[in-house]
Short mmCIF file of C-alpha atoms in Angstrom, two decimals:
data_model
loop_
_atom_site.label_atom_id
_atom_site.label_comp_id
_atom_site.label_asym_id
_atom_site.label_seq_id
_atom_site.Cartn_x
_atom_site.Cartn_y
_atom_site.Cartn_z
CA UNK S 169 4.46 0.54 29.53
CA UNK S 170 2.93 -1.62 27.05
CA UNK S 171 4.54 -0.93 23.66
CA UNK S 172 1.93 0.05 20.90
CA UNK S 173 1.05 -2.06 18.18
CA UNK S 174 2.79 -1.12 14.55
CA UNK S 175 0.86 -1.88 11.61
CA UNK S 176 2.48 -1.44 7.74
CA UNK S 177 0.74 -0.55 4.63
CA UNK S 178 1.40 1.04 1.11
CA UNK S 179 -0.25 4.21 0.18
CA UNK S 180 0.93 4.32 -3.39
CA UNK S 181 1.91 1.80 -5.83
CA UNK S 182 3.97 1.30 -9.14
CA UNK S 183 1.10 -0.18 -11.33
CA UNK S 184 0.11 -0.62 -14.75
CA UNK S 185 -1.36 2.72 -14.70
CA UNK S 186 1.74 4.57 -13.54
CA UNK S 187 2.33 5.44 -10.02
CA UNK S 188 -1.29 5.37 -8.28
CA UNK S 189 -2.07 6.98 -4.94
CA UNK S 190 -4.40 6.38 -2.26
CA UNK S 191 -2.74 8.94 0.18
CA UNK S 192 -5.91 10.59 0.59
CA UNK S 193 -7.33 7.45 2.75
CA UNK S 194 -4.32 7.85 5.23
CA UNK S 195 -6.18 9.70 7.16
CA UNK S 196 -9.57 11.90 7.37
CA UNK S 197 -9.28 15.46 6.39
CA UNK S 198 -10.92 16.52 9.72
CA UNK S 199 -7.73 15.32 11.31
CA UNK S 200 -6.19 16.47 14.85
CA UNK S 201 -2.93 17.65 12.52
CA UNK S 202 -1.76 16.60 9.33
CA UNK S 203 2.30 17.89 9.14
CA UNK S 204 3.21 17.67 5.33
CA UNK S 205 7.07 17.51 5.13
CA UNK S 206 8.83 18.80 2.06
CA UNK S 207 12.51 18.57 1.24
CA UNK S 208 14.76 16.91 -1.12
CA UNK S 209 16.28 13.41 -1.31
CA UNK S 210 18.26 12.56 1.95
CA UNK S 211 17.31 15.51 4.04
CA UNK S 212 15.52 13.41 6.61
CA UNK S 213 12.04 13.16 6.14
CA UNK S 214 11.70 9.48 6.57
CA UNK S 215 14.13 9.48 9.51
CA UNK S 216 12.12 12.06 11.12
CA UNK S 217 8.71 10.51 10.86
CA UNK S 218 10.19 7.14 11.92
CA UNK S 219 11.72 8.60 14.99
CA UNK S 220 8.38 10.33 16.26
CA UNK S 221 6.86 6.77 15.16
CA UNK S 222 8.96 4.76 17.40
CA UNK S 223 8.69 7.06 20.19
CA UNK S 224 4.82 6.95 19.89
CA UNK S 225 4.92 3.33 20.06
CA UNK S 226 7.27 2.95 23.12
CA UNK S 227 4.36 5.27 25.15
CA UNK S 228 1.78 2.51 23.98
CA UNK S 229 0.46 4.35 21.14
CA UNK S 230 -0.52 2.16 18.23
CA UNK S 231 1.04 3.49 14.94
CA UNK S 232 0.75 3.00 11.15
CA UNK S 233 3.79 2.80 8.91
CA UNK S 234 2.73 3.93 5.37
CA UNK S 235 5.71 2.49 3.48
CA UNK S 236 7.45 3.87 0.11
CA UNK S 237 6.75 1.45 -3.02
CA UNK S 238 9.96 2.84 -4.75
CA UNK S 239 12.19 2.45 -1.73
CA UNK S 240 11.97 -0.69 0.55
CA UNK S 241 13.84 1.04 3.58
CA UNK S 242 11.75 4.52 3.28
CA UNK S 243 8.53 5.91 4.54
CA UNK S 244 5.85 7.70 2.80
CA UNK S 245 3.75 8.59 6.03
CA UNK S 246 3.47 7.91 9.82
CA UNK S 247 0.07 7.85 11.28
CA UNK S 248 -1.36 7.55 15.07
CA UNK S 249 -4.85 7.00 14.45
CA UNK S 250 -6.25 7.37 18.00
CA UNK S 251 -4.99 10.74 18.27
CA UNK S 252 -5.78 11.83 14.75
CA UNK S 253 -1.95 12.96 13.52
CA UNK S 254 -0.16 12.00 10.43
CA UNK S 255 3.26 13.01 9.20
CA UNK S 256 3.48 12.83 5.44
CA UNK S 257 5.93 13.00 2.80
CA UNK S 258 4.72 15.87 0.72
CA UNK S 259 7.30 15.28 -2.11
CA UNK S 260 6.86 14.05 -5.87
CA UNK S 261 5.42 11.60 -6.92
CA UNK S 262 2.86 11.85 -3.75
CA UNK S 263 2.60 15.44 -3.65
CA UNK S 264 0.65 16.75 -0.69
CA UNK S 265 -0.38 20.15 -0.03
CA UNK S 266 -2.59 21.52 2.79
CA UNK S 267 -6.19 21.26 2.11
CA UNK S 268 -6.97 23.25 5.69
CA UNK S 269 -3.88 25.21 6.14
CA UNK S 270 -3.61 26.19 9.70
CA UNK S 271 -6.79 24.54 11.16
CA UNK S 272 -5.51 20.89 10.05
CA UNK S 273 -2.70 20.93 7.83
CA UNK S 274 0.65 22.77 7.88
CA UNK S 275 3.95 22.39 5.68
CA UNK S 276 7.33 21.38 7.38
CA UNK S 277 9.93 22.76 4.82
CA UNK S 278 13.05 20.97 5.65
CA UNK S 279 14.63 22.88 2.46
CA UNK S 280 15.07 25.63 5.22
CA UNK S 281 17.99 23.69 6.45
CA UNK S 282 20.36 23.42 3.58
CA UNK S 283 23.33 25.23 2.14
CA UNK S 284 22.07 27.01 -0.77
CA UNK S 285 25.72 27.52 -2.04
CA UNK S 286 26.46 23.62 -2.07
CA UNK S 287 23.25 22.93 -3.65
CA UNK S 288 23.66 25.64 -6.45
CA UNK S 289 27.25 24.04 -6.68
CA UNK S 290 26.01 20.71 -7.72
CA UNK S 291 22.80 21.93 -9.78
CA UNK S 292 23.64 20.23 -13.27
CA UNK S 293 24.50 17.00 -11.44
CA UNK S 294 21.12 17.28 -9.70
CA UNK S 295 19.41 17.98 -12.71
CA UNK S 296 21.04 15.03 -14.81
CA UNK S 297 20.41 12.61 -12.21
CA UNK S 298 16.72 13.70 -12.08
CA UNK S 299 16.56 13.38 -15.54
CA UNK S 300 17.74 9.31 -15.22
CA UNK S 301 15.53 8.94 -12.16
CA UNK S 302 12.42 10.13 -14.28
CA UNK S 303 13.52 8.26 -17.42
CA UNK S 304 13.94 5.19 -15.53
CA UNK S 305 10.57 5.20 -13.84
CA UNK S 306 8.84 5.74 -17.27
CA UNK S 307 10.49 2.67 -18.38
CA UNK S 308 9.33 0.70 -15.60
CA UNK S 309 5.66 2.00 -16.20
CA UNK S 310 6.14 0.76 -19.87
CA UNK S 311 6.94 -2.66 -18.52
CA UNK S 312 4.10 -2.69 -15.99
CA UNK S 313 1.71 -1.48 -18.73
CA UNK S 314 3.05 -4.27 -20.80
CA UNK S 315 2.44 -6.74 -17.90
CA UNK S 316 -1.16 -5.56 -17.43
CA UNK S 317 -1.71 -6.54 -21.16
CA UNK S 318 -0.07 -9.80 -20.65
CA UNK S 319 -2.61 -10.34 -17.73
CA UNK S 320 -5.53 -9.55 -20.04
CA UNK S 321 -4.56 -11.90 -22.86
CA UNK S 322 -3.92 -14.59 -20.06
CA UNK S 323 -7.53 -13.67 -19.02
CA UNK S 324 -8.90 -14.53 -22.47
CA UNK S 325 -7.93 -17.92 -22.20
CA UNK S 326 -8.93 -18.76 -18.67
CA UNK S 327 -12.35 -16.94 -18.28
CA UNK S 328 -14.44 -18.81 -20.89
CA UNK S 329 -13.46 -21.85 -19.14
CA UNK S 330 -14.76 -21.07 -15.59
CA UNK S 331 -17.61 -22.58 -13.83
CA UNK S 332 -18.39 -19.12 -12.48
CA UNK S 333 -21.37 -20.72 -10.63
CA UNK S 334 -19.23 -22.44 -8.15
CA UNK S 335 -17.62 -18.90 -7.47
CA UNK S 336 -20.64 -17.75 -6.55
CA UNK S 337 -21.36 -20.70 -4.09
CA UNK S 338 -17.89 -19.75 -2.45
CA UNK S 339 -18.81 -16.20 -2.35
CA UNK S 340 -22.08 -17.22 -0.79
CA UNK S 341 -20.47 -19.60 1.73
CA UNK S 342 -18.07 -16.94 2.92
CA UNK S 343 -20.71 -14.11 3.19
CA UNK S 344 -23.15 -16.71 5.01
CA UNK S 345 -20.00 -17.58 7.38
CA UNK S 346 -18.97 -14.07 8.09
CA UNK S 347 -22.56 -11.96 8.24
CA UNK S 348 -25.05 -14.50 8.71
CA UNK S 349 -25.74 -14.06 12.28
CA UNK S 350 -25.69 -9.89 11.88
CA UNK S 351 -28.67 -7.73 11.22
CA UNK S 352 -28.29 -5.32 8.31
CA UNK S 353 -27.56 -1.70 9.72
CA UNK S 354 -28.95 0.99 7.38
CA UNK S 355 -29.02 3.87 10.08
CA UNK S 356 -25.51 5.61 8.83
CA UNK S 357 -23.37 5.51 5.59
CA UNK S 358 -20.45 2.50 6.07
CA UNK S 359 -17.17 3.81 5.70
CA UNK S 360 -14.18 2.18 3.80
CA UNK S 361 -10.39 2.86 3.69
CA UNK S 362 -8.49 2.06 0.32
CA UNK S 363 -4.84 1.14 0.55
CA UNK S 364 -2.37 -1.13 -0.85
CA UNK S 365 -1.21 -4.51 1.20
CA UNK S 366 1.28 -5.33 -1.71
CA UNK S 367 3.56 -3.12 -3.86
CA UNK S 368 5.91 -3.66 -6.85
CA UNK S 369 9.21 -2.34 -5.08
CA UNK S 370 13.10 -2.32 -6.09
CA UNK S 371 13.12 -5.51 -4.79
CA UNK S 372 10.12 -7.04 -6.61
CA UNK S 373 6.74 -7.63 -5.20
CA UNK S 374 6.55 -6.79 -1.34
CA UNK S 375 3.60 -7.55 1.05
CA UNK S 376 2.51 -6.51 4.38
CA UNK S 377 -0.33 -8.91 4.79
CA UNK S 378 1.28 -10.31 7.94
CA UNK S 379 1.41 -6.63 9.75
CA UNK S 380 -2.37 -5.95 8.31
CA UNK S 381 -3.98 -9.07 9.54
CA UNK S 382 -2.42 -9.51 12.90
CA UNK S 383 -5.61 -9.08 14.83
CA UNK S 384 -7.71 -10.96 12.21
CA UNK S 385 -9.04 -14.43 13.68
CA UNK S 386 -11.00 -15.69 11.05
CA UNK S 387 -9.30 -15.68 7.54
CA UNK S 388 -10.52 -16.70 4.18
CA UNK S 389 -7.69 -16.91 1.20
CA UNK S 390 -8.42 -17.04 -2.27
CA UNK S 391 -6.29 -17.80 -5.21
CA UNK S 392 -6.46 -18.64 -8.62
CA UNK S 393 -5.05 -17.71 -12.20
CA UNK S 394 -6.05 -14.31 -13.77
CA UNK S 395 -9.67 -14.31 -14.81
CA UNK S 396 -10.96 -16.94 -12.57
CA UNK S 397 -12.94 -14.45 -10.44
CA UNK S 398 -11.01 -13.46 -7.38
CA UNK S 399 -11.53 -9.80 -7.67
CA UNK S 400 -15.35 -10.09 -8.11
CA UNK S 401 -15.57 -12.42 -4.99
CA UNK S 402 -13.76 -9.76 -3.17
CA UNK S 403 -15.62 -6.90 -4.43
CA UNK S 404 -19.14 -8.59 -3.32
CA UNK S 405 -17.74 -9.50 0.12
CA UNK S 406 -16.82 -5.70 0.64
CA UNK S 407 -20.18 -4.91 -0.51
CA UNK S 408 -21.84 -6.99 1.54
CA UNK S 409 -19.81 -6.00 4.60
CA UNK S 410 -21.17 -2.41 3.65
CA UNK S 411 -24.65 -3.46 3.55
CA UNK S 412 -24.43 -4.58 7.42
CA UNK S 413 -22.61 -1.15 8.08
CA UNK S 414 -19.34 -2.52 8.64
CA UNK S 415 -16.40 -0.46 8.26
CA UNK S 416 -13.93 -2.00 5.86
CA UNK S 417 -10.40 -1.94 5.08
CA UNK S 418 -10.02 -2.59 1.08
CA UNK S 419 -6.86 -3.63 -0.41
CA UNK S 420 -6.00 -3.02 -4.30
CA UNK S 421 -4.07 -5.21 -6.69
CA UNK S 422 -0.61 -4.23 -7.15
CA UNK S 423 -0.52 -4.04 -10.96
CA UNK S 424 -4.43 -3.31 -11.39
CA UNK S 425 -5.09 -0.83 -8.68
CA UNK S 426 -9.04 -0.58 -9.76
CA UNK S 427 -9.15 -4.33 -8.76
CA UNK S 428 -9.59 -5.79 -5.07
CA UNK S 429 -7.13 -7.88 -3.41
CA UNK S 430 -8.34 -8.06 0.10
CA UNK S 431 -11.05 -7.00 2.50
CA UNK S 432 -10.21 -6.53 6.31
CA UNK S 433 -13.60 -6.34 8.34
CA UNK S 434 -12.12 -4.96 11.82
CA UNK S 435 -15.35 -5.32 13.95
CA UNK S 436 -15.35 -9.04 13.52
CA UNK S 437 -11.76 -9.83 12.96
CA UNK S 438 -11.97 -11.37 9.84
CA UNK S 439 -10.56 -11.03 6.40
CA UNK S 440 -10.82 -12.35 3.03
CA UNK S 441 -7.55 -11.95 0.84
CA UNK S 442 -6.10 -12.89 -2.41
CA UNK S 443 -3.04 -14.78 -1.76
CA UNK S 444 -2.08 -15.68 -5.93
CA UNK S 445 1.43 -14.52 -7.37
CA UNK S 446 2.83 -12.06 -7.09
CA UNK S 447 1.78 -12.00 -3.60
CA UNK S 448 4.27 -14.12 -1.52
CA UNK S 449 2.16 -14.75 2.12
CA UNK S 450 1.77 -17.51 4.43
CA UNK S 451 -1.09 -17.27 6.59
CA UNK S 452 0.27 -19.61 8.93
CA UNK S 453 2.71 -16.92 10.33
CA UNK S 454 -0.30 -15.26 11.97
CA UNK S 455 -0.37 -16.42 15.46
CA UNK S 456 -3.93 -15.29 16.42
CA UNK S 457 -5.62 -16.93 13.80
CA UNK S 458 -8.48 -19.23 14.90
CA UNK S 459 -10.14 -20.05 11.54
CA UNK S 460 -8.69 -20.34 7.94
CA UNK S 461 -10.31 -21.34 4.76
CA UNK S 462 -8.65 -21.49 1.29
CA UNK S 463 -10.53 -21.31 -1.75
CA UNK S 464 -8.83 -22.16 -4.92
CA UNK S 465 -10.98 -21.16 -7.83
CA UNK S 466 -8.40 -22.77 -10.41
CA UNK S 467 -10.20 -25.97 -9.46
CA UNK S 468 -13.39 -24.90 -11.26
CA UNK S 469 -11.83 -24.41 -14.57
CA UNK S 470 -12.90 -27.14 -17.46
CA UNK S 471 -9.31 -28.41 -18.30
CA UNK S 472 -10.62 -29.52 -21.70
CA UNK S 473 -11.37 -26.11 -22.96
CA UNK S 474 -7.89 -25.06 -21.73
CA UNK S 475 -5.83 -27.78 -23.28
CA UNK S 476 -6.08 -25.92 -27.10
CA UNK S 477 -4.43 -22.92 -25.55
CA UNK S 478 -1.68 -24.67 -23.08
CA UNK S 479 1.20 -23.24 -24.98
CA UNK S 480 -0.26 -20.03 -24.95
CA UNK S 481 -1.04 -19.99 -21.20
CA UNK S 482 2.22 -20.86 -20.56
CA UNK S 483 3.71 -18.41 -22.59
CA UNK S 484 1.69 -15.57 -20.92
CA UNK S 485 2.89 -16.76 -17.37
CA UNK S 486 6.58 -16.86 -18.77
CA UNK S 487 6.41 -13.39 -20.33
CA UNK S 488 4.37 -11.80 -17.08
CA UNK S 489 7.44 -13.06 -14.87
CA UNK S 490 10.16 -11.84 -17.03
CA UNK S 491 8.36 -8.46 -17.81
CA UNK S 492 7.64 -8.05 -14.09
CA UNK S 493 11.09 -8.62 -13.02
CA UNK S 494 12.06 -6.39 -15.68
CA UNK S 495 9.94 -3.60 -14.20
CA UNK S 496 11.25 -4.16 -10.70
CA UNK S 497 14.91 -4.11 -12.11
CA UNK S 498 14.28 -0.63 -13.62
CA UNK S 499 12.47 0.62 -10.09
CA UNK S 500 15.68 -0.72 -8.40
CA UNK S 501 18.11 1.15 -11.24
CA UNK S 502 15.91 4.22 -10.26
CA UNK S 503 16.44 3.67 -6.47
CA UNK S 504 20.06 3.45 -7.29
CA UNK S 505 20.08 6.98 -9.26
CA UNK S 506 18.15 8.54 -6.47
CA UNK S 507 20.24 7.07 -3.86
CA UNK S 508 23.34 8.96 -6.06
CA UNK S 509 20.91 12.16 -5.80
CA UNK S 510 21.09 12.11 -1.82
CA UNK S 511 24.76 12.49 -2.24
CA UNK S 512 24.19 15.80 -3.23
CA UNK S 513 21.67 16.83 -0.48
CA UNK S 514 23.11 15.24 2.75
CA UNK S 515 26.49 17.12 2.68
CA UNK S 516 24.44 20.56 2.25
CA UNK S 517 21.90 19.63 5.21
CA UNK S 518 22.04 21.20 8.63
CA UNK S 519 21.25 17.70 10.87
CA UNK S 520 21.10 19.08 14.06
CA UNK S 521 18.90 21.91 12.94
CA UNK S 522 16.70 18.95 11.48
CA UNK S 523 16.71 17.26 14.69
CA UNK S 524 15.70 19.98 16.68
CA UNK S 525 12.75 20.57 14.45
CA UNK S 526 12.01 16.57 14.93
CA UNK S 527 11.88 17.44 18.85
CA UNK S 528 9.63 20.55 18.58
CA UNK S 529 7.29 18.42 16.06
CA UNK S 530 7.40 15.48 18.68
CA UNK S 531 6.67 17.98 21.52
CA UNK S 532 3.43 19.14 19.86
CA UNK S 533 2.12 15.59 18.59
CA UNK S 534 2.58 14.78 22.51
CA UNK S 535 0.45 18.01 23.42
CA UNK S 536 -1.87 16.71 20.73
CA UNK S 537 -2.14 13.45 22.37
CA UNK S 538 -2.79 14.93 25.62
CA UNK S 539 -5.60 16.81 24.28
CA UNK S 540 -7.31 13.86 22.89
CA UNK S 541 -6.94 12.17 26.17
CA UNK S 542 -8.14 14.98 28.17
CA UNK S 543 -11.18 15.47 25.91
#
């Protein structure tokens, strides 16, 4: 049996606006089944989801891992798109509750399988550790907000020196090459899906672009300093794809979630992505790539206009790097405290019962797969 294809994303991110969630974009509300998994740290939510994901991959189903931005080794969700089934971590900060209970959604409460006496015994330690985790995340978000303000100052030097006519020309070139042979489709409302490809994690900025772009054959990369028009270019490409009735995957900037960092158009196996820092991605890793074109918007800057602010621009870059590193360090410290929190939960768990619950859920997932196949 052919192994299914695995793609990875971040459904939520640590941003200058705090924790920002695109959880609603993991799967449509009319899914076959949404399992909202509840339970404390270390009770096995991620392990349960990953195990079911691995089983479905081995059975030939394409699977999505929705990764946790606050714990590099953990999952926030596992989705099997072809059968409309998803398992979600329903605990803070990404609170998920059933919207269509019974018909689509249900809660799986792993808290049923812990020893309450042991939990109560460690109550004060759990409360104290939770306070530390919350404080460290608050501190991280202060740093990320500061990083966002530094970016705004940086843009204030760059934007007045930009030749946006050239950026518009690049946008038109990309648009013509992607859509020139197509006919606009006004028959139905085009759909889009919004997630993060890159997130600020305990290990610093991490990206899953290699996974997300694995089926892309035509790729346009964009890079440039803050304020050079990258997000506007990408937004215009996304709008143009929508005009042609094409489904789009829209990926948002890890620090500024209102801005676009990438657009993938599966129907034409094409993508346009920003690979500027803090994204660390080499397009050459994509084995199926046939066309790669690179656009560096920094080349459209008027260097003479920038010369008087050279020191300020350099300082912005240094301050931004330091602030981003400080934020990642604080997220890392929060994860370390969260790991301590897990030590209070793990001894209290009945993992044999949780494994039995996993097998029960897996049997149901396979039943849904059979239903969809026979429908």
